JSON list of C-alpha atoms in Angstrom, two decimals:
[
{"chain": "A", "resi": 60, "resn": "UNK", "atom": "CA", "xyz": [0.00, 0.00, 0.00]},
{"chain": "A", "resi": 61, "resn": "UNK", "atom": "CA", "xyz": [1.40, 3.35, -0.95]},
{"chain": "A", "resi": 62, "resn": "UNK", "atom": "CA", "xyz": [-1.24, 5.51, 0.68]},
{"chain": "A", "resi": 63, "resn": "UNK", "atom": "CA", "xyz": [-2.59, 4.71, 4.15]},
{"chain": "A", "resi": 64, "resn": "UNK", "atom": "CA", "xyz": [-5.64, 6.93, 3.64]},
{"chain": "A", "resi": 65, "resn": "UNK", "atom": "CA", "xyz": [-6.63, 5.07, 0.49]},
{"chain": "A", "resi": 66, "resn": "UNK", "atom": "CA", "xyz": [-6.08, 1.77, 2.27]},
{"chain": "A", "resi": 67, "resn": "UNK", "atom": "CA", "xyz": [-8.30, 2.83, 5.19]},
{"chain": "A", "resi": 68, "resn": "UNK", "atom": "CA", "xyz": [-10.94, 4.14, 2.76]},
{"chain": "A", "resi": 69, "resn": "UNK", "atom": "CA", "xyz": [-11.02, 0.79, 0.98]},
{"chain": "A", "resi": 70, "resn": "UNK", "atom": "CA", "xyz": [-11.41, -1.10, 4.25]},
{"chain": "A", "resi": 71, "resn": "UNK", "atom": "CA", "xyz": [-14.27, 1.22, 5.20]},
{"chain": "A", "resi": 72, "resn": "UNK", "atom": "CA", "xyz": [-15.95, 0.75, 1.81]},
{"chain": "A", "resi": 73, "resn": "UNK", "atom": "CA", "xyz": [-15.66, -3.03, 2.03]},
{"chain": "A", "resi": 74, "resn": "UNK", "atom": "CA", "xyz": [-17.18, -3.07, 5.51]},
{"chain": "A", "resi": 75, "resn": "UNK", "atom": "CA", "xyz": [-19.92, -0.68, 4.45]},
{"chain": "A", "resi": 76, "resn": "UNK", "atom": "CA", "xyz": [-20.87, -2.52, 1.27]},
{"chain": "A", "resi": 77, "resn": "UNK", "atom": "CA", "xyz": [-20.56, -6.13, 2.39]},
{"chain": "A", "resi": 78, "resn": "UNK", "atom": "CA", "xyz": [-22.22, -7.36, 5.59]},
{"chain": "A", "resi": 79, "resn": "UNK", "atom": "CA", "xyz": [-20.24, -9.74, 7.80]},
{"chain": "A", "resi": 80, "resn": "UNK", "atom": "CA", "xyz": [-23.27, -12.03, 7.98]},
{"chain": "A", "resi": 81, "resn": "UNK", "atom": "CA", "xyz": [-23.41, -12.30, 4.17]},
{"chain": "A", "resi": 82, "resn": "UNK", "atom": "CA", "xyz": [-19.88, -13.67, 4.16]},
{"chain": "A", "resi": 83, "resn": "UNK", "atom": "CA", "xyz": [-20.63, -16.09, 7.01]},
{"chain": "A", "resi": 84, "resn": "UNK", "atom": "CA", "xyz": [-23.72, -17.40, 5.22]},
{"chain": "A", "resi": 85, "resn": "UNK", "atom": "CA", "xyz": [-22.00, -17.77, 1.86]},
{"chain": "A", "resi": 86, "resn": "UNK", "atom": "CA", "xyz": [-18.87, -19.57, 3.09]},
{"chain": "A", "resi": 87, "resn": "UNK", "atom": "CA", "xyz": [-21.07, -22.34, 4.49]},
{"chain": "A", "resi": 88, "resn": "UNK", "atom": "CA", "xyz": [-21.67, -23.34, 0.85]},
{"chain": "A", "resi": 89, "resn": "UNK", "atom": "CA", "xyz": [-18.76, -25.70, 0.19]},
{"chain": "A", "resi": 90, "resn": "UNK", "atom": "CA", "xyz": [-19.35, -25.60, -3.59]},
{"chain": "A", "resi": 91, "resn": "UNK", "atom": "CA", "xyz": [-18.65, -21.86, -3.70]},
{"chain": "A", "resi": 92, "resn": "UNK", "atom": "CA", "xyz": [-15.10, -20.75, -4.48]},
{"chain": "A", "resi": 93, "resn": "UNK", "atom": "CA", "xyz": [-13.63, -17.28, -3.96]},
{"chain": "A", "resi": 94, "resn": "UNK", "atom": "CA", "xyz": [-14.79, -15.89, -7.29]},
{"chain": "A", "resi": 95, "resn": "UNK", "atom": "CA", "xyz": [-18.20, -17.48, -6.87]},
{"chain": "A", "resi": 96, "resn": "UNK", "atom": "CA", "xyz": [-18.45, -15.71, -3.51]},
{"chain": "A", "resi": 97, "resn": "UNK", "atom": "CA", "xyz": [-17.57, -12.41, -5.19]},
{"chain": "A", "resi": 98, "resn": "UNK", "atom": "CA", "xyz": [-20.13, -12.99, -7.91]},
{"chain": "A", "resi": 99, "resn": "UNK", "atom": "CA", "xyz": [-22.88, -14.00, -5.47]},
{"chain": "A", "resi": 100, "resn": "UNK", "atom": "CA", "xyz": [-22.36, -10.82, -3.44]},
{"chain": "A", "resi": 101, "resn": "UNK", "atom": "CA", "xyz": [-21.86, -8.57, -6.48]},
{"chain": "A", "resi": 102, "resn": "UNK", "atom": "CA", "xyz": [-18.42, -7.56, -5.25]},
{"chain": "A", "resi": 103, "resn": "UNK", "atom": "CA", "xyz": [-15.20, -7.23, -7.15]},
{"chain": "A", "resi": 104, "resn": "UNK", "atom": "CA", "xyz": [-12.41, -9.62, -6.12]},
{"chain": "A", "resi": 105, "resn": "UNK", "atom": "CA", "xyz": [-10.40, -6.62, -4.91]},
{"chain": "A", "resi": 106, "resn": "UNK", "atom": "CA", "xyz": [-13.23, -5.35, -2.69]},
{"chain": "A", "resi": 107, "resn": "UNK", "atom": "CA", "xyz": [-13.78, -8.87, -1.36]},
{"chain": "A", "resi": 108, "resn": "UNK", "atom": "CA", "xyz": [-10.07, -9.08, -0.49]},
{"chain": "A", "resi": 109, "resn": "UNK", "atom": "CA", "xyz": [-10.41, -5.96, 1.64]},
{"chain": "A", "resi": 110, "resn": "UNK", "atom": "CA", "xyz": [-13.51, -7.39, 3.33]},
{"chain": "A", "resi": 111, "resn": "UNK", "atom": "CA", "xyz": [-11.80, -10.68, 4.12]},
{"chain": "A", "resi": 112, "resn": "UNK", "atom": "CA", "xyz": [-8.73, -8.82, 5.37]},
{"chain": "A", "resi": 113, "resn": "UNK", "atom": "CA", "xyz": [-10.98, -6.74, 7.64]},
{"chain": "A", "resi": 114, "resn": "UNK", "atom": "CA", "xyz": [-12.62, -9.89, 9.00]},
{"chain": "A", "resi": 115, "resn": "UNK", "atom": "CA", "xyz": [-9.21, -11.49, 9.52]},
{"chain": "A", "resi": 116, "resn": "UNK", "atom": "CA", "xyz": [-7.99, -8.45, 11.46]},
{"chain": "A", "resi": 117, "resn": "UNK", "atom": "CA", "xyz": [-11.04, -8.86, 13.70]},
{"chain": "A", "resi": 118, "resn": "UNK", "atom": "CA", "xyz": [-10.13, -12.47, 14.52]},
{"chain": "A", "resi": 119, "resn": "UNK", "atom": "CA", "xyz": [-11.99, -14.50, 11.90]},
{"chain": "A", "resi": 120, "resn": "UNK", "atom": "CA", "xyz": [-10.07, -16.95, 9.72]},
{"chain": "A", "resi": 121, "resn": "UNK", "atom": "CA", "xyz": [-10.52, -16.50, 5.98]},
{"chain": "A", "resi": 122, "resn": "UNK", "atom": "CA", "xyz": [-8.21, -17.36, 3.11]},
{"chain": "A", "resi": 123, "resn": "UNK", "atom": "CA", "xyz": [-7.42, -14.42, 0.83]},
{"chain": "A", "resi": 124, "resn": "UNK", "atom": "CA", "xyz": [-6.29, -15.65, -2.59]},
{"chain": "A", "resi": 125, "resn": "UNK", "atom": "CA", "xyz": [-5.42, -12.17, -3.89]},
{"chain": "A", "resi": 126, "resn": "UNK", "atom": "CA", "xyz": [-2.91, -9.54, -2.91]},
{"chain": "A", "resi": 127, "resn": "UNK", "atom": "CA", "xyz": [-4.63, -6.37, -1.73]},
{"chain": "A", "resi": 128, "resn": "UNK", "atom": "CA", "xyz": [-4.24, -3.44, -4.14]},
{"chain": "A", "resi": 129, "resn": "UNK", "atom": "CA", "xyz": [-5.30, -0.09, -2.68]},
{"chain": "A", "resi": 130, "resn": "UNK", "atom": "CA", "xyz": [-5.91, 1.63, -6.02]},
{"chain": "A", "resi": 131, "resn": "UNK", "atom": "CA", "xyz": [-8.55, -0.71, -7.44]},
{"chain": "A", "resi": 132, "resn": "UNK", "atom": "CA", "xyz": [-11.36, 1.84, -7.12]},
{"chain": "A", "resi": 133, "resn": "UNK", "atom": "CA", "xyz": [-9.38, 4.32, -9.24]},
{"chain": "A", "resi": 134, "resn": "UNK", "atom": "CA", "xyz": [-9.75, 2.12, -12.34]}
]
């Protein structure tokens, strides 16, 4: 991350746009992979990475298959 403000903004956006409970409900479906999860929740893989990182920082265990890029909303 090159800009801490942008990083924090992306974490806030991910938490605002994706409910924790939605993630919990969706990961119970063993047939759903990471990109299926993104598609089901209408979230980009980058936004989902920020959401999973946020959940991980709060003590939940999720696998993040992508490196977090802070400038994905600028595209």
